[in-house]
PDB file of C-alpha atoms in Angstrom:
ATOM      1  CA  MET U 191      30.388 -79.947  17.470  1.00  0.00           C
ATOM      2  CA  GLU U 192      31.579 -79.178  20.979  1.00  0.00           C
ATOM      3  CA  ASP U 193      34.407 -81.715  20.706  1.00  0.00           C
ATOM      4  CA  ALA U 194      35.437 -80.312  17.326  1.00  0.00           C
ATOM      5  CA  LEU U 195      35.619 -76.800  18.755  1.00  0.00           C
ATOM      6  CA  ILE U 196      37.637 -77.877  21.791  1.00  0.00           C
ATOM      7  CA  ASN U 197      39.975 -79.935  19.587  1.00  0.00           C
ATOM      8  CA  ASN U 198      40.572 -76.782  17.544  1.00  0.00           C
ATOM      9  CA  GLY U 199      41.501 -74.466  20.391  1.00  0.00           C
ATOM     10  CA  TRP U 200      38.200 -73.198  21.766  1.00  0.00           C
ATOM     11  CA  GLU U 201      37.862 -73.153  25.551  1.00  0.00           C
ATOM     12  CA  GLN U 202      34.888 -74.818  27.253  1.00  0.00           C
ATOM     13  CA  SER U 203      34.027 -71.427  28.778  1.00  0.00           C
ATOM     14  CA  GLN U 204      33.627 -70.010  25.256  1.00  0.00           C
ATOM     15  CA  ILE U 205      30.908 -72.500  24.319  1.00  0.00           C
ATOM     16  CA  THR U 206      27.220 -71.983  25.041  1.00  0.00           C
ATOM     17  CA  LYS U 207      24.766 -74.815  24.402  1.00  0.00           C
ATOM     18  CA  LEU U 208      20.993 -74.797  24.500  1.00  0.00           C
ATOM     19  CA  LEU U 209      19.682 -78.338  24.293  1.00  0.00           C
ATOM     20  CA  ASP U 210      16.159 -79.684  24.144  1.00  0.00           C
ATOM     21  CA  TYR U 211      13.796 -77.817  26.491  1.00  0.00           C
ATOM     22  CA  ASP U 212      16.398 -75.114  27.165  1.00  0.00           C
ATOM     23  CA  ALA U 213      16.154 -73.976  23.535  1.00  0.00           C
ATOM     24  CA  THR U 214      13.185 -71.670  24.095  1.00  0.00           C
ATOM     25  CA  LYS U 215      12.675 -68.482  22.151  1.00  0.00           C
ATOM     26  CA  GLU U 216      13.545 -66.374  25.194  1.00  0.00           C
ATOM     27  CA  ASN U 217      16.674 -68.392  26.042  1.00  0.00           C
ATOM     28  CA  ILE U 218      17.899 -68.232  22.437  1.00  0.00           C
ATOM     29  CA  LYS U 219      17.382 -64.459  22.336  1.00  0.00           C
ATOM     30  CA  THR U 220      19.035 -63.990  25.743  1.00  0.00           C
ATOM     31  CA  GLN U 221      22.090 -66.101  24.915  1.00  0.00           C
ATOM     32  CA  LEU U 222      22.627 -64.541  21.481  1.00  0.00           C
ATOM     33  CA  THR U 223      22.313 -61.051  22.957  1.00  0.00           C
ATOM     34  CA  ASP U 224      24.769 -61.915  25.733  1.00  0.00           C
ATOM     35  CA  ILE U 225      27.298 -63.357  23.272  1.00  0.00           C
ATOM     36  CA  ILE U 226      27.044 -60.330  20.995  1.00  0.00           C
ATOM     37  CA  ASN U 227      27.357 -57.873  23.890  1.00  0.00           C
ATOM     38  CA  LYS U 228      30.505 -59.611  25.196  1.00  0.00           C
ATOM     39  CA  ALA U 229      32.187 -59.884  21.796  1.00  0.00           C
ATOM     40  CA  THR U 230      34.960 -57.552  20.738  1.00  0.00           C
ATOM     41  CA  SER U 231      36.022 -56.596  17.233  1.00  0.00           C
ATOM     42  CA  ASN U 232      38.705 -59.319  17.352  1.00  0.00           C
ATOM     43  CA  ASP U 233      36.338 -62.138  18.337  1.00  0.00           C
ATOM     44  CA  TYR U 234      34.776 -64.794  16.166  1.00  0.00           C
ATOM     45  CA  ILE U 235      31.223 -65.928  16.832  1.00  0.00           C
ATOM     46  CA  LEU U 236      30.074 -69.307  15.572  1.00  0.00           C
ATOM     47  CA  VAL U 237      26.399 -70.189  15.755  1.00  0.00           C
ATOM     48  CA  PHE U 238      25.691 -73.840  15.064  1.00  0.00           C
ATOM     49  CA  TYR U 239      22.029 -74.736  14.881  1.00  0.00           C
ATOM     50  CA  SER U 240      20.676 -78.237  14.549  1.00  0.00           C
ATOM     51  CA  GLY U 241      16.923 -78.439  14.594  1.00  0.00           C
ATOM     52  CA  HIS U 242      13.838 -77.387  12.719  1.00  0.00           C
ATOM     53  CA  GLY U 243      13.487 -74.229  10.699  1.00  0.00           C
ATOM     54  CA  VAL U 244      11.294 -72.583   8.132  1.00  0.00           C
ATOM     55  CA  GLY U 245      12.110 -70.928   4.876  1.00  0.00           C
ATOM     56  CA  HIS U 246      11.096 -70.915   1.249  1.00  0.00           C
ATOM     57  CA  SER U 247      11.778 -73.644  -1.230  1.00  0.00           C
ATOM     58  CA  SER U 248      10.018 -74.707  -4.372  1.00  0.00           C
ATOM     59  CA  LEU U 249      11.295 -78.249  -3.763  1.00  0.00           C
ATOM     60  CA  ILE U 250       9.889 -78.924  -0.295  1.00  0.00           C
ATOM     61  CA  SER U 251       6.797 -77.999   1.661  1.00  0.00           C
ATOM     62  CA  SER U 252       7.775 -75.310   4.153  1.00  0.00           C
ATOM     63  CA  PRO U 253       5.891 -72.444   5.769  1.00  0.00           C
ATOM     64  CA  GLU U 254       6.816 -69.163   4.138  1.00  0.00           C
ATOM     65  CA  ILE U 255       7.683 -65.924   5.912  1.00  0.00           C
ATOM     66  CA  GLN U 256       7.476 -62.949   3.586  1.00  0.00           C
ATOM     67  CA  ASP U 257      10.532 -60.657   3.674  1.00  0.00           C
ATOM     68  CA  THR U 258       9.265 -57.263   4.814  1.00  0.00           C
ATOM     69  CA  ASN U 259      12.518 -55.270   4.784  1.00  0.00           C
ATOM     70  CA  GLY U 260      13.938 -56.270   1.396  1.00  0.00           C
ATOM     71  CA  ASP U 261      17.119 -57.973   2.640  1.00  0.00           C
ATOM     72  CA  GLU U 262      16.409 -61.385   1.095  1.00  0.00           C
ATOM     73  CA  ASN U 263      17.067 -62.111  -2.582  1.00  0.00           C
ATOM     74  CA  ASP U 264      14.285 -64.696  -2.748  1.00  0.00           C
ATOM     75  CA  GLY U 265      11.714 -62.495  -0.976  1.00  0.00           C
ATOM     76  CA  TYR U 266      11.408 -64.793   2.035  1.00  0.00           C
ATOM     77  CA  ASP U 267      12.938 -64.749   5.513  1.00  0.00           C
ATOM     78  CA  GLU U 268      14.250 -67.894   7.163  1.00  0.00           C
ATOM     79  CA  ALA U 269      13.763 -68.697  10.840  1.00  0.00           C
ATOM     80  CA  ILE U 270      14.728 -71.259  13.421  1.00  0.00           C
ATOM     81  CA  VAL U 271      11.951 -72.963  15.354  1.00  0.00           C
ATOM     82  CA  PRO U 272      12.461 -72.940  19.143  1.00  0.00           C
ATOM     83  CA  ILE U 273      11.150 -75.712  21.391  1.00  0.00           C
ATOM     84  CA  ASP U 274       8.282 -73.527  22.607  1.00  0.00           C
ATOM     85  CA  PHE U 275       7.058 -72.578  19.119  1.00  0.00           C
ATOM     86  CA  ASN U 276       3.323 -71.964  19.331  1.00  0.00           C
ATOM     87  CA  GLY U 277       2.440 -72.722  15.710  1.00  0.00           C
ATOM     88  CA  ASN U 278       2.085 -69.045  14.779  1.00  0.00           C
ATOM     89  CA  ILE U 279       4.535 -68.383  11.921  1.00  0.00           C
ATOM     90  CA  SER U 280       4.432 -64.618  12.537  1.00  0.00           C
ATOM     91  CA  SER U 281       5.851 -65.178  16.037  1.00  0.00           C
ATOM     92  CA  LEU U 282       9.097 -66.493  14.497  1.00  0.00           C
ATOM     93  CA  LYS U 283       9.891 -63.154  12.857  1.00  0.00           C
ATOM     94  CA  LYS U 284       9.981 -61.469  16.251  1.00  0.00           C
ATOM     95  CA  LEU U 285      13.027 -63.520  17.237  1.00  0.00           C
ATOM     96  CA  LYS U 286      15.250 -61.371  15.017  1.00  0.00           C
ATOM     97  CA  GLU U 287      13.867 -58.106  16.378  1.00  0.00           C
TER      98      GLU U 287
END
């Protein structure tokens, strides 16, 4: 992904990567907050995530997180799973808060 971005005009300084043990809940929150705070109305933000997640699907076995604010058509929130996930599904919802 990094090569594709650079080949399409993105600067190395515009790319933030969290790999393996750096992809903790706190690091993800910190980096996303930093990116959002630095962005202007003319900027594009691309978030590319490759890893584990949870959601709702009738086709596969996946932990479900009930939508509590009514913003999901299917009634379930989706979440990424950071490297330091403790097995408590409710802790994933706090990442978006």
